[in-house]
Amino acid sequence: MAKRKCPQPARGPRRKPASVVKLRCFYGGCRNVHVDCKNKPFTAPLDTLTKRQLRKLRPQTVVARFCSQEHLSMCRATKARKQGGREPLTTTQAVQLFQVLRSVAPWAAVLYLLALFTGERVGAACRACTAWFSGMDPQVGDPPRLRIPRVNLKTSPRQIALLADFAQLLWSWVHKQPLAGGTADCSKQWPFPEQTLSFAEAPRRRLAGKRACSQLLFPGRDPAGRGRRLWHKPITEKAFYNAFVAAQGILRLQRNDAHARGESHSFDDVVLERLTSHSCKKTAATLLSQHASMAVVAAITGTTSRILLERYVCPTSDLQRKAVNAAFVPLVEGVQQAERPASHEGSSAGGYSWEVLWC
């Protein structure tokens, strides 16, 4: 009679009621005090885990055990994603990007200019409203200014000078002719057709000290309203990022067409995947650093000089080429001039031949 093979049990024998827990879960936030992890299969080497997620262990511990796969995944160390995704642009590239964003969405092009000229993060620029601006009317003659309140924890409240030409552009788009964009099949504009914006100085309330009317420059879309705008809700950063993704695709096609014709493109040195909405602040800091001190740049952008130098001010490829040309072109010219008489005299060592020098 053949011996019948019994399947192995999925788990070991049941613990006795009086037995104590031999090994608790190594996750610091685990509350399963009655679960013994001695024979649990959820193990991992200690050097592959995040130490701050574990409970206090003995120095000789090498392998960590957990009560579940979920706790093991929570303690597993993940490689920090390199902070990047930002590509500073030159003046020519910034103008071309504005034209591309204008064809994608005119509001995104205006928001891009506002974030660029103020050096502010996109999270605050999306919430811009008419109450922030003053001196926009060109007939009054007051210098245009922008007062940025604390809209989030990263925003430094400040008042900065606004470029007069940019203020005139905003005034003309709002009060005279809207900024047209889009394609031939689908035309778009900013301000939106149903939007009524005005940069005129509104009277202030007597008690609250605030303007009686403040309108958002970039209202968001109602997700359940089939394209209907919510005039009290600002545009989201995700929508602005999606506009940049569409602009990346257009720039990639333009660059491929230029290369097919044997021509160069202004975005040849730019990684288009790293051209995101946060490039506005990095471009502004890089361009301002070429014409002003770090103290002035910090006052405009609302960021400390240390953070500007560490993360935002970036030596672009164009600046590196200019520095290399200014530093080494005279050196190359001097070497070329030294080579000319050497071809007639036989050597550059004062007219002596190599045979004489080696004797």
mmCIF file of N, CA and C in Angstrom, residues 231-278:
data_model
loop_
_atom_site.group_PDB
_atom_site.id
_atom_site.type_symbol
_atom_site.label_atom_id
_atom_site.label_comp_id
_atom_site.label_asym_id
_atom_site.label_seq_id
_atom_site.Cartn_x
_atom_site.Cartn_y
_atom_site.Cartn_z
ATOM 1 N N TRP A 231 -15.319 80.904 -11.348
ATOM 2 C CA TRP A 231 -14.623 82.191 -11.271
ATOM 3 C C TRP A 231 -14.017 82.441 -9.901
ATOM 4 N N HIS A 232 -14.434 81.696 -8.897
ATOM 5 C CA HIS A 232 -13.878 81.869 -7.552
ATOM 6 C C HIS A 232 -12.814 80.832 -7.237
ATOM 7 N N LYS A 233 -12.545 79.910 -8.150
ATOM 8 C CA LYS A 233 -11.584 78.845 -7.922
ATOM 9 C C LYS A 233 -10.383 79.037 -8.840
ATOM 10 N N PRO A 234 -9.159 79.098 -8.300
ATOM 11 C CA PRO A 234 -7.989 79.308 -9.172
ATOM 12 C C PRO A 234 -7.654 78.060 -9.980
ATOM 13 N N ILE A 235 -6.917 78.268 -11.029
ATOM 14 C CA ILE A 235 -6.455 77.163 -11.864
ATOM 15 C C ILE A 235 -5.497 76.302 -11.061
ATOM 16 N N THR A 236 -5.454 75.040 -11.346
ATOM 17 C CA THR A 236 -4.586 74.125 -10.600
ATOM 18 C C THR A 236 -3.194 74.068 -11.227
ATOM 19 N N GLU A 237 -2.227 73.687 -10.406
ATOM 20 C CA GLU A 237 -0.870 73.502 -10.914
ATOM 21 C C GLU A 237 -0.793 72.345 -11.903
ATOM 22 N N LYS A 238 -1.648 71.365 -11.742
ATOM 23 C CA LYS A 238 -1.670 70.234 -12.666
ATOM 24 C C LYS A 238 -2.073 70.680 -14.065
ATOM 25 N N ALA A 239 -3.034 71.585 -14.162
ATOM 26 C CA ALA A 239 -3.440 72.081 -15.473
ATOM 27 C C ALA A 239 -2.311 72.856 -16.143
ATOM 28 N N PHE A 240 -1.574 73.637 -15.356
ATOM 29 C CA PHE A 240 -0.442 74.369 -15.913
ATOM 30 C C PHE A 240 0.668 73.413 -16.332
ATOM 31 N N TYR A 241 0.871 72.352 -15.562
ATOM 32 C CA TYR A 241 1.875 71.359 -15.929
ATOM 33 C C TYR A 241 1.485 70.636 -17.221
ATOM 34 N N ASN A 242 0.195 70.347 -17.387
ATOM 35 C CA ASN A 242 -0.264 69.698 -18.614
ATOM 36 C C ASN A 242 -0.032 70.580 -19.832
ATOM 37 N N ALA A 243 -0.154 71.889 -19.659
ATOM 38 C CA ALA A 243 0.149 72.794 -20.771
ATOM 39 C C ALA A 243 1.628 72.725 -21.146
ATOM 40 N N PHE A 244 2.496 72.578 -20.155
ATOM 41 C CA PHE A 244 3.923 72.437 -20.441
ATOM 42 C C PHE A 244 4.212 71.108 -21.130
ATOM 43 N N VAL A 245 3.504 70.057 -20.764
ATOM 44 C CA VAL A 245 3.700 68.766 -21.421
ATOM 45 C C VAL A 245 3.314 68.856 -22.895
ATOM 46 N N ALA A 246 2.213 69.547 -23.181
ATOM 47 C CA ALA A 246 1.825 69.745 -24.576
ATOM 48 C C ALA A 246 2.850 70.591 -25.319
ATOM 49 N N ALA A 247 3.411 71.597 -24.642
ATOM 50 C CA ALA A 247 4.441 72.430 -25.274
ATOM 51 C C ALA A 247 5.709 71.623 -25.541
ATOM 52 N N GLN A 248 6.025 70.673 -24.678
ATOM 53 C CA GLN A 248 7.183 69.815 -24.917
ATOM 54 C C GLN A 248 7.020 69.024 -26.213
ATOM 55 N N GLY A 249 5.821 68.504 -26.442
ATOM 56 C CA GLY A 249 5.582 67.758 -27.669
ATOM 57 C C GLY A 249 5.710 68.615 -28.917
ATOM 58 N N ILE A 250 5.222 69.852 -28.848
ATOM 59 C CA ILE A 250 5.331 70.749 -30.003
ATOM 60 C C ILE A 250 6.784 71.125 -30.263
ATOM 61 N N LEU A 251 7.518 71.432 -29.213
ATOM 62 C CA LEU A 251 8.935 71.783 -29.384
ATOM 63 C C LEU A 251 9.737 70.591 -29.911
ATOM 64 N N ARG A 252 9.387 69.391 -29.502
ATOM 65 C CA ARG A 252 10.094 68.205 -29.993
ATOM 66 C C ARG A 252 9.853 68.022 -31.494
ATOM 67 N N LEU A 253 8.618 68.247 -31.951
ATOM 68 C CA LEU A 253 8.331 68.157 -33.380
ATOM 69 C C LEU A 253 9.065 69.241 -34.158
ATOM 70 N N GLN A 254 9.074 70.461 -33.628
ATOM 71 C CA GLN A 254 9.788 71.548 -34.308
ATOM 72 C C GLN A 254 11.282 71.262 -34.387
ATOM 73 N N ARG A 255 11.832 70.715 -33.330
ATOM 74 C CA ARG A 255 13.264 70.408 -33.343
ATOM 75 C C ARG A 255 13.585 69.286 -34.329
ATOM 76 N N ASN A 256 12.739 68.273 -34.403
ATOM 77 C CA ASN A 256 12.963 67.194 -35.360
ATOM 78 C C ASN A 256 12.863 67.687 -36.798
ATOM 79 N N ASP A 257 11.905 68.589 -37.058
ATOM 80 C CA ASP A 257 11.788 69.142 -38.412
ATOM 81 C C ASP A 257 13.013 69.976 -38.772
ATOM 82 N N ALA A 258 13.533 70.743 -37.807
ATOM 83 C CA ALA A 258 14.730 71.544 -38.075
ATOM 84 C C ALA A 258 15.936 70.659 -38.346
ATOM 85 N N HIS A 259 16.065 69.578 -37.612
ATOM 86 C CA HIS A 259 17.184 68.657 -37.833
ATOM 87 C C HIS A 259 17.056 67.940 -39.169
ATOM 88 N N ALA A 260 15.810 67.648 -39.592
ATOM 89 C CA ALA A 260 15.621 66.998 -40.889
ATOM 90 C C ALA A 260 16.031 67.914 -42.037
ATOM 91 N N ARG A 261 15.880 69.234 -41.847
ATOM 92 C CA ARG A 261 16.312 70.204 -42.869
ATOM 93 C C ARG A 261 17.785 70.542 -42.756
ATOM 94 N N GLY A 262 18.477 69.952 -41.774
ATOM 95 C CA GLY A 262 19.885 70.241 -41.575
ATOM 96 C C GLY A 262 20.140 71.540 -40.853
ATOM 97 N N GLU A 263 19.172 72.019 -40.091
ATOM 98 C CA GLU A 263 19.304 73.276 -39.364
ATOM 99 C C GLU A 263 19.349 72.990 -37.869
ATOM 100 N N SER A 264 19.835 73.980 -37.133
ATOM 101 C CA SER A 264 19.869 73.872 -35.672
ATOM 102 C C SER A 264 18.587 74.446 -35.089
ATOM 103 N N HIS A 265 18.338 74.101 -33.838
ATOM 104 C CA HIS A 265 17.141 74.566 -33.134
ATOM 105 C C HIS A 265 17.570 75.206 -31.826
ATOM 106 N N SER A 266 16.802 76.183 -31.386
ATOM 107 C CA SER A 266 17.176 76.908 -30.168
ATOM 108 C C SER A 266 17.088 76.041 -28.925
ATOM 109 N N PHE A 267 16.377 74.920 -28.999
ATOM 110 C CA PHE A 267 16.246 74.028 -27.850
ATOM 111 C C PHE A 267 17.095 72.775 -28.012
ATOM 112 N N ASP A 268 18.179 72.862 -28.760
ATOM 113 C CA ASP A 268 19.050 71.702 -28.939
ATOM 114 C C ASP A 268 19.736 71.297 -27.637
ATOM 115 N N ASP A 269 20.099 72.261 -26.812
ATOM 116 C CA ASP A 269 20.818 71.974 -25.561
ATOM 117 C C ASP A 269 19.892 71.788 -24.373
ATOM 118 N N VAL A 270 18.588 71.724 -24.600
ATOM 119 C CA VAL A 270 17.616 71.649 -23.511
ATOM 120 C C VAL A 270 16.992 70.262 -23.496
ATOM 121 N N VAL A 271 16.955 69.653 -22.330
ATOM 122 C CA VAL A 271 16.238 68.389 -22.147
ATOM 123 C C VAL A 271 14.757 68.729 -21.972
ATOM 124 N N LEU A 272 13.976 68.425 -22.966
ATOM 125 C CA LEU A 272 12.578 68.861 -22.967
ATOM 126 C C LEU A 272 11.776 68.213 -21.841
ATOM 127 N N GLU A 273 12.147 67.013 -21.427
ATOM 128 C CA GLU A 273 11.439 66.382 -20.314
ATOM 129 C C GLU A 273 11.637 67.146 -19.012
ATOM 130 N N ARG A 274 12.705 67.910 -18.912
ATOM 131 C CA ARG A 274 12.980 68.688 -17.707
ATOM 132 C C ARG A 274 12.452 70.112 -17.813
ATOM 133 N N LEU A 275 11.768 70.416 -18.890
ATOM 134 C CA LEU A 275 11.177 71.739 -19.065
ATOM 135 C C LEU A 275 9.770 71.700 -18.488
ATOM 136 N N THR A 276 9.641 72.104 -17.231
ATOM 137 C CA THR A 276 8.365 72.026 -16.530
ATOM 138 C C THR A 276 7.961 73.403 -16.043
ATOM 139 N N SER A 277 6.862 73.424 -15.306
ATOM 140 C CA SER A 277 6.340 74.693 -14.821
ATOM 141 C C SER A 277 7.271 75.367 -13.827
ATOM 142 N N HIS A 278 8.130 74.591 -13.159
ATOM 143 C CA HIS A 278 9.045 75.190 -12.193
ATOM 144 C C HIS A 278 10.255 75.829 -12.867
#
